[in-house]
GROMACS .gro file of C-alpha atoms in nm:
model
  303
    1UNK     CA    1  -6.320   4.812   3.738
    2UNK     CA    2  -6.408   4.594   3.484
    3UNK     CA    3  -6.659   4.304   3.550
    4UNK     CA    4  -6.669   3.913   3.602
    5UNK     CA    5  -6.902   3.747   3.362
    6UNK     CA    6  -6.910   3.370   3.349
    7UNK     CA    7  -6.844   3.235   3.016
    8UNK     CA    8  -7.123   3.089   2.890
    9UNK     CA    9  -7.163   2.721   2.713
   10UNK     CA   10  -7.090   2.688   2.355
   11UNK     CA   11  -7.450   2.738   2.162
   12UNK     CA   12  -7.237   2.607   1.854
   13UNK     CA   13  -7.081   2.351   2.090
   14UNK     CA   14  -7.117   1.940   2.107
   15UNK     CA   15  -7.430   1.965   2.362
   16UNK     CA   16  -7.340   1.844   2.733
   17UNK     CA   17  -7.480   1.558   2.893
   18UNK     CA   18  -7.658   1.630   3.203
   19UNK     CA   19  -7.511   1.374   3.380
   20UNK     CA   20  -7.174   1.195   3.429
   21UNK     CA   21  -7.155   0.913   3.179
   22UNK     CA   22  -7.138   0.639   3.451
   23UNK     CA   23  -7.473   0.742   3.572
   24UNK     CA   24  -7.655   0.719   3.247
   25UNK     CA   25  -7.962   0.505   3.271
   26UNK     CA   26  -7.928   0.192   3.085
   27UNK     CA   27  -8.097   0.159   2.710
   28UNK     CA   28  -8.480   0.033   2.699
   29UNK     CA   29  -8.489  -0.311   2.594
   30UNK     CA   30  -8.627  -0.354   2.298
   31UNK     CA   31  -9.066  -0.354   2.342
   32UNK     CA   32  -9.215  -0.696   2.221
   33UNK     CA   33  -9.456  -0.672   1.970
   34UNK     CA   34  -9.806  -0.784   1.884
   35UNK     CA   35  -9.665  -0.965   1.622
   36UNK     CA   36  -9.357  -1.126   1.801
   37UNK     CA   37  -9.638  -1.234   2.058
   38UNK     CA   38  -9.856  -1.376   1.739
   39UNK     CA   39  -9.537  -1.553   1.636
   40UNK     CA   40  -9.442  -1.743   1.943
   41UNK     CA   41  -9.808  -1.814   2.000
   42UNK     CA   42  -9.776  -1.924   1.609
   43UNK     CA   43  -9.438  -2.196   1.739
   44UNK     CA   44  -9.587  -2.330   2.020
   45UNK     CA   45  -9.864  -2.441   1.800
   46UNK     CA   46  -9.619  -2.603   1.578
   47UNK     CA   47  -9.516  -2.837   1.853
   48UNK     CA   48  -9.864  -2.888   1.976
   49UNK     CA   49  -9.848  -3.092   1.613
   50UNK     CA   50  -9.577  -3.389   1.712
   51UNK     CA   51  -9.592  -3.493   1.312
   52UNK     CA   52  -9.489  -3.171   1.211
   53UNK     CA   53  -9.120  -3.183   1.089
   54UNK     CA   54  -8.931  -2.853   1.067
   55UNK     CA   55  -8.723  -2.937   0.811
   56UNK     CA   56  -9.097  -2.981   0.582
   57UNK     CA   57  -9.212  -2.634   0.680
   58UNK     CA   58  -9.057  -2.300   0.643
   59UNK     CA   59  -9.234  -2.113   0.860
   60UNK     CA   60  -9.202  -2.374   1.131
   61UNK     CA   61  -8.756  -2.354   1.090
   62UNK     CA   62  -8.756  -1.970   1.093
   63UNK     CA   63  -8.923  -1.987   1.412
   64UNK     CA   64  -8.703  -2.199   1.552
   65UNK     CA   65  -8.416  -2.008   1.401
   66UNK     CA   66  -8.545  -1.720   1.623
   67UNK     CA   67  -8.593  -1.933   1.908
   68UNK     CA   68  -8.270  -2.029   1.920
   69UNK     CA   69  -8.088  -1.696   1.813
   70UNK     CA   70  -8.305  -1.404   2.010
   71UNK     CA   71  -8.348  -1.468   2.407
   72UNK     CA   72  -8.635  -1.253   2.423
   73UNK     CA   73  -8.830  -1.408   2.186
   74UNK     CA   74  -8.722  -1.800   2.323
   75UNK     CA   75  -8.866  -1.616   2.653
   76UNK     CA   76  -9.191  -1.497   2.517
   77UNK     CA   77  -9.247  -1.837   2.372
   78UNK     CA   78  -9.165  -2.023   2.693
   79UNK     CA   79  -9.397  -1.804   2.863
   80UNK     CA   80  -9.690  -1.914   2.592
   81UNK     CA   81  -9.591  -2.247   2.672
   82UNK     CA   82  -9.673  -2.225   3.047
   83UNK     CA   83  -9.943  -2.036   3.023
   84UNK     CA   84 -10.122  -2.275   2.796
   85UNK     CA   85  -9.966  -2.582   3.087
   86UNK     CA   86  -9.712  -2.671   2.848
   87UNK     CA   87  -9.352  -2.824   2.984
   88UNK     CA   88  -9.090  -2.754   2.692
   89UNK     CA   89  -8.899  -3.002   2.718
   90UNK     CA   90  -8.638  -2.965   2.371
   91UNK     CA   91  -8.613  -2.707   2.080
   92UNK     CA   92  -8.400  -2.804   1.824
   93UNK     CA   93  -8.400  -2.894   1.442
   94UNK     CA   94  -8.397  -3.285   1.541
   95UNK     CA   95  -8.725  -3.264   1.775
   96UNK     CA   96  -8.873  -2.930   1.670
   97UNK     CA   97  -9.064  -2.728   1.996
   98UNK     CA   98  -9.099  -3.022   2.143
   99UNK     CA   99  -9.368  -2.993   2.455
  100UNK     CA  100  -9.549  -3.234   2.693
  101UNK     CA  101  -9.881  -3.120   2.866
  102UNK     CA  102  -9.899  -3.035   3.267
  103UNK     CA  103 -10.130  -3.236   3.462
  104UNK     CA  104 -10.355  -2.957   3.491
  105UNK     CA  105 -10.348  -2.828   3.093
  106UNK     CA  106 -10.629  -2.865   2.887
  107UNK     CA  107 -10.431  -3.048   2.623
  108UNK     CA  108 -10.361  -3.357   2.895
  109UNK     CA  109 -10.428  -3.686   2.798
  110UNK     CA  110 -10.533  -3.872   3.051
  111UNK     CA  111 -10.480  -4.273   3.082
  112UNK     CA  112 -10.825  -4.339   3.277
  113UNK     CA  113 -10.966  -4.176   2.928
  114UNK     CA  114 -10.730  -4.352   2.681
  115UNK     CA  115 -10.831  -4.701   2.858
  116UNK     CA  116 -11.197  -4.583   2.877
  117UNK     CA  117 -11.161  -4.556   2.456
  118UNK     CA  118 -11.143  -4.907   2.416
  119UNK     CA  119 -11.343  -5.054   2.715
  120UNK     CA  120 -11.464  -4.993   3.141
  121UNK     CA  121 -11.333  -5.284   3.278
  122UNK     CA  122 -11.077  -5.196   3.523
  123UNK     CA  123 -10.851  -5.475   3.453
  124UNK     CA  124 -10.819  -5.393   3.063
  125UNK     CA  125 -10.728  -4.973   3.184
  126UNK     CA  126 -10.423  -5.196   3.375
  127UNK     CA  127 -10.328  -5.338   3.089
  128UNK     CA  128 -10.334  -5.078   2.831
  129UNK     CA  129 -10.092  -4.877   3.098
  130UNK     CA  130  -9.859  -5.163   3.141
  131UNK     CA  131  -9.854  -5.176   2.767
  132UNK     CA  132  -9.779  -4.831   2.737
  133UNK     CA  133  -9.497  -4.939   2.990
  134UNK     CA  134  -9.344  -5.205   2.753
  135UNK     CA  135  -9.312  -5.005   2.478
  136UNK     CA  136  -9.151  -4.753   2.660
  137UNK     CA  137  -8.904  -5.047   2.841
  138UNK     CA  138  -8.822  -5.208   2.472
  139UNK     CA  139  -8.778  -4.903   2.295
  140UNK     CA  140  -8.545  -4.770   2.526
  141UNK     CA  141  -8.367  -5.046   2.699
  142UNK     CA  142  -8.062  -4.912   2.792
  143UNK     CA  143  -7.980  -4.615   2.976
  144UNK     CA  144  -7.702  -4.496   2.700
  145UNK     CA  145  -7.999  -4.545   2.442
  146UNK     CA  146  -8.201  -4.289   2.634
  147UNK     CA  147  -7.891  -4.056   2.630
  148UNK     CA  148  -7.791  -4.064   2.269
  149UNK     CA  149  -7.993  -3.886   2.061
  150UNK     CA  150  -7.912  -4.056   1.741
  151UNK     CA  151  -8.078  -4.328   1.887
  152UNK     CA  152  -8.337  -4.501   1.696
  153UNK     CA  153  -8.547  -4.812   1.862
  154UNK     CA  154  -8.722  -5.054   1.719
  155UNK     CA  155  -9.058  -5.231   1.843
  156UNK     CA  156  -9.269  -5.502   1.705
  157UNK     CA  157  -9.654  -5.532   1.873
  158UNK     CA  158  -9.567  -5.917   1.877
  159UNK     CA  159  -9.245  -5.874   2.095
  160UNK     CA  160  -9.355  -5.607   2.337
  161UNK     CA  161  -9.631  -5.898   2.420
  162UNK     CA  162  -9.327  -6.164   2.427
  163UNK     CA  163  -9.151  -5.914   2.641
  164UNK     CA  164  -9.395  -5.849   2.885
  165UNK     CA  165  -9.501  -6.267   2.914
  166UNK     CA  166  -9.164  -6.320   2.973
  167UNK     CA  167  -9.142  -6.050   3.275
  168UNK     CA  168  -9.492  -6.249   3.420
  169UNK     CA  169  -9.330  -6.563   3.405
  170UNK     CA  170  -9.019  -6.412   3.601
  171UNK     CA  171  -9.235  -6.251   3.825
  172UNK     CA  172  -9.411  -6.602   3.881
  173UNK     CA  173  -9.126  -6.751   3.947
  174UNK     CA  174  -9.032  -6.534   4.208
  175UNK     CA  175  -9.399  -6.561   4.357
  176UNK     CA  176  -9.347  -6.894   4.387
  177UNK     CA  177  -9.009  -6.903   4.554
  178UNK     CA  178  -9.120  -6.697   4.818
  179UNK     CA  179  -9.460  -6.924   4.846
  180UNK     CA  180  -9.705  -6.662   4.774
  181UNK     CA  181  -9.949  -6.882   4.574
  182UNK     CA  182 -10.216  -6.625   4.644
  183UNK     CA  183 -10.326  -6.256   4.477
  184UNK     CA  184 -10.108  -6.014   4.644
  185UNK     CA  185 -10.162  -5.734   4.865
  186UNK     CA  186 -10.283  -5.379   4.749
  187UNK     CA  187  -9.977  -5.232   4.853
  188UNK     CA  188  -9.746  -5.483   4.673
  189UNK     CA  189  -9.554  -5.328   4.380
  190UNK     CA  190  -9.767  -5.270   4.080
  191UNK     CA  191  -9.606  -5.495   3.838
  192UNK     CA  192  -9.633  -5.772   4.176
  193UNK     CA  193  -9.950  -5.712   4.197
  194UNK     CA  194 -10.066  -5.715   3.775
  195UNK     CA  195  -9.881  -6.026   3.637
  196UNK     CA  196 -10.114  -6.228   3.718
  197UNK     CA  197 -10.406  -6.008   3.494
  198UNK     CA  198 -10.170  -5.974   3.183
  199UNK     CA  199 -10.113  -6.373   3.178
  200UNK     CA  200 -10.456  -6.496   3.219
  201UNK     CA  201 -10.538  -6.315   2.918
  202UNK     CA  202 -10.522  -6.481   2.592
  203UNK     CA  203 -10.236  -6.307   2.327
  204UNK     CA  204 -10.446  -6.302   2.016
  205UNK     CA  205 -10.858  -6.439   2.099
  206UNK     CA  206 -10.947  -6.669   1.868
  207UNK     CA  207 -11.181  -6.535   1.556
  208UNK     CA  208 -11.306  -6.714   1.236
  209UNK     CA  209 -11.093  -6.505   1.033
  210UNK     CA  210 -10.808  -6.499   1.263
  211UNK     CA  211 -10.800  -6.136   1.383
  212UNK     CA  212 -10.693  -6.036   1.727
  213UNK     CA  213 -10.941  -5.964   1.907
  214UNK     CA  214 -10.937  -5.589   2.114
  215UNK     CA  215 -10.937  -5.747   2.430
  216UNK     CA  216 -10.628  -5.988   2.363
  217UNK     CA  217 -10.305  -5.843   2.475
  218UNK     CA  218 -10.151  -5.782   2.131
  219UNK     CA  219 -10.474  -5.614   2.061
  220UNK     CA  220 -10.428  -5.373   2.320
  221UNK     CA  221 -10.069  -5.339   2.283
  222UNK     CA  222 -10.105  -5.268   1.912
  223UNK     CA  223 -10.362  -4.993   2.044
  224UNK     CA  224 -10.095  -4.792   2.232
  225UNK     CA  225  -9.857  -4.820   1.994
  226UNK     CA  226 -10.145  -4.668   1.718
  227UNK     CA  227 -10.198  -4.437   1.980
  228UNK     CA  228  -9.815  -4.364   2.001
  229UNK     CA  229  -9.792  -4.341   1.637
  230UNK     CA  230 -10.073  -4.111   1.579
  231UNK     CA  231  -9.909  -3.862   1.872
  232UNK     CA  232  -9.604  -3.875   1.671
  233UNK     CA  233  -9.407  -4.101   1.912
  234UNK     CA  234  -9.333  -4.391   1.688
  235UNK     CA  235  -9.349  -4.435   1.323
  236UNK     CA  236  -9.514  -4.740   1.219
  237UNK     CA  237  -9.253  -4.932   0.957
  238UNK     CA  238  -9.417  -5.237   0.824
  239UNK     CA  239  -9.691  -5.517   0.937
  240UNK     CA  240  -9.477  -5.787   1.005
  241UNK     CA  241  -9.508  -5.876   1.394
  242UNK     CA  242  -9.813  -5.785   1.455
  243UNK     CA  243  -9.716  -5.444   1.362
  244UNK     CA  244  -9.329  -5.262   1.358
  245UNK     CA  245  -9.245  -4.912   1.492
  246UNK     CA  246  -8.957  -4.706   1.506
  247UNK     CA  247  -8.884  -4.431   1.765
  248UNK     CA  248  -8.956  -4.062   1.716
  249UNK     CA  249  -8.650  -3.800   1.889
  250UNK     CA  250  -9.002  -3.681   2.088
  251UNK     CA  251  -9.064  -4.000   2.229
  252UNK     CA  252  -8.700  -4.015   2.356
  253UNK     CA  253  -8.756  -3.707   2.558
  254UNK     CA  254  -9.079  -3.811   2.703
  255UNK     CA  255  -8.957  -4.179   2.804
  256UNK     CA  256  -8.614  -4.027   2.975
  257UNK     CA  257  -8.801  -3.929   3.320
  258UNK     CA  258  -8.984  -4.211   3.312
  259UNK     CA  259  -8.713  -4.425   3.313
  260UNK     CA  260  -8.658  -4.317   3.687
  261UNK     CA  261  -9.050  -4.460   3.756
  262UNK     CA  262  -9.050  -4.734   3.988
  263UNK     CA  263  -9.261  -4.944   3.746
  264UNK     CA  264  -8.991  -4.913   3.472
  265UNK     CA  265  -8.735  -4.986   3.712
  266UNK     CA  266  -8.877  -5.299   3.840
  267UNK     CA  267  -8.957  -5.402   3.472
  268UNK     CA  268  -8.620  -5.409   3.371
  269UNK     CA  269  -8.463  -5.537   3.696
  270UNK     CA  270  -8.605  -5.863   3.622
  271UNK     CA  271  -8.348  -5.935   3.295
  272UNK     CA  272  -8.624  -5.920   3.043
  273UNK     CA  273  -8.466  -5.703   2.810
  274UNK     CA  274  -8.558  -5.666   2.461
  275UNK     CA  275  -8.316  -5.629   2.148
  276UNK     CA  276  -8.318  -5.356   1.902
  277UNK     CA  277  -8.475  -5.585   1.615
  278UNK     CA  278  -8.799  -5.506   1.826
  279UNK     CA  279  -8.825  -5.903   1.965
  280UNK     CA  280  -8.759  -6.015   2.327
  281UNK     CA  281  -8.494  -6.213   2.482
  282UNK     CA  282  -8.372  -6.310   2.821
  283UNK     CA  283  -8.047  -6.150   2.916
  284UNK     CA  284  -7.848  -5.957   3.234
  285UNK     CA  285  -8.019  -5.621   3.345
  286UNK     CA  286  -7.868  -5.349   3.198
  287UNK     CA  287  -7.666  -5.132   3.410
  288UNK     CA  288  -7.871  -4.838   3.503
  289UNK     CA  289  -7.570  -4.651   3.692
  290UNK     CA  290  -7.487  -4.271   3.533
  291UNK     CA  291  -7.847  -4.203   3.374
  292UNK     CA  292  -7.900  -3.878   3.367
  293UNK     CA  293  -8.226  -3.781   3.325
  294UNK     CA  294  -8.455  -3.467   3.169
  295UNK     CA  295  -8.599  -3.215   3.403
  296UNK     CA  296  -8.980  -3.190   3.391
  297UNK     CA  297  -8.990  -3.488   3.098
  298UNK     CA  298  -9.316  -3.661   3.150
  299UNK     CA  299  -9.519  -3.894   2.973
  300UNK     CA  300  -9.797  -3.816   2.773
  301UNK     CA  301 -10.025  -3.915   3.007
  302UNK     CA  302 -10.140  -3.885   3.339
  303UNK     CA  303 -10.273  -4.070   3.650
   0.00000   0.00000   0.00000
């Protein structure tokens, strides 16, 4: 009686797997390096520099190259972004990384210590925050302007303060059709409850050598848009006008969510709206219907 031996496997065989193929566990993903974490450390601190163009800086367009093209690297870099309180709010060849600080990140710039720059009284901090407001209004007037990005706008430091003299005198008029010859109340709207401080001051101050003075409204309005220029908002284009500015693809992005601000809303409600030559003119509100706006824009400063 002969005997039953199983065959045994192939040892010259293809090896077998030790599980069906439909169980196989799936492939590692590929481990993230020191160096990848060096490198997205390395692009966030590219857009931390708002003058920075990628299209001047190698280094800075192969990062965004891999931004764009490798997930897990875009993720890694997002995730230096928050840590550091960072909102990325665009990466692209037009804006670069661009980001805008959380109210809690160290690199928040703060509008109580912008104002505080140039002087403590409480009234001049209003101003240099509605001026920041203006600029926004006239670069941006429209709400297609806000959603093209080949938009460019134009300011001039002498027709923001046209702009914004214009919206007191509306709002004056309107004070006095409703017969409120007095200061409103603290809970009136803020641009209600401000005209009055913007037109009492004078536009330019009076010095020998015919300077504005700081405190003058053009003063302070050619202060934020400095300020704006020096962030890499705006790019200052000549001197004519008290100053003239052009619009940066990073300052488009911040000034989309505020467009949805109540302050900007009841700026351009009253029909001051400002042309793109970067003067001021008197004309229909713009239809604000269909805007749609940026999640987690802000502006570069804080309350």
């Amino acid at each position: 009686m002969t005997e039953q031996h199983a065959e045994p496997d192939d040892a010259w065989g293809e090896p077998q797997p030790a599980y069906p193929a439909e169980a196989a566990p799936p492939a590692a993903p590929a481990s993230v390096t020191p160096a990848d974490a060096a490198d997205a450390a390395r692009l966030v601190s590219f857009g931390l520099q708002p003058k920075l163009m990628p299209a001047r800086d190698a280094e800075y367009t192969e990062l965004l190259r891999r931004y764009r093209e490798e997930p897990a690297f875009a993720r890694l870099a997002d995730a230096v972004a928050t840590g550091l309180g960072l909102v990325v709010l665009e990466v692209s060849t037009r804006a670069g990384m661009a980001v805008t600080a959380g109210e809690d990140s160290v690199f928040a710039v703060r509008m109580g210590d912008y104002a505080r720059r140039a002087s403590s009284d409480t009234a001049d901090r209003f101003l240099h925050g509605l001026a920041h407001l203006a600029v926004a209004a006239m670069a941006f007037p429209r709400p297609e302007d806000l959603a093209d990005d080949a938009y460019i706008g134009r300011i001039t430091v002498n027709g923001v303060d046209a702009f914004v003299r214009q919206a007191c005198h509306r709002l004056e008029e309107r004070a006095a059709e409703q017969g409120d010859n007095t200061d409103p109340a603290t809970d009136a709207p803020g641009l209600e409850s401000g005209w009055r401080v913007y037109a009492r001051r004078s536009s330019t101050g009076a010095t020998k050598d015919a300077r504005r003075l700081a405190g003058s409204t053009t003063g302070i309005i050619g202060k934020a848009a400095a300020f704006l220029a020096d962030s890499g908002f705006l790019q200052r284009t000549g001197d004519d006008a008290g100053g003239t500015y052009r619009t940066t693809a990073r300052y488009q992005l911040q000034v989309r969510d505020m467009a949805g601000s109540a302050a900007m809303a009841e700026l351009l409600e009253l029909g001051v709206v400002p042309v793109t030559d970067g003067s001021a003119t008197l004309l229909p509100p713009p239809d604000t219907d269909g805007l749609e706006l940026a999640a987690d824009a802000g502006l570069p400063f804080h309350s």
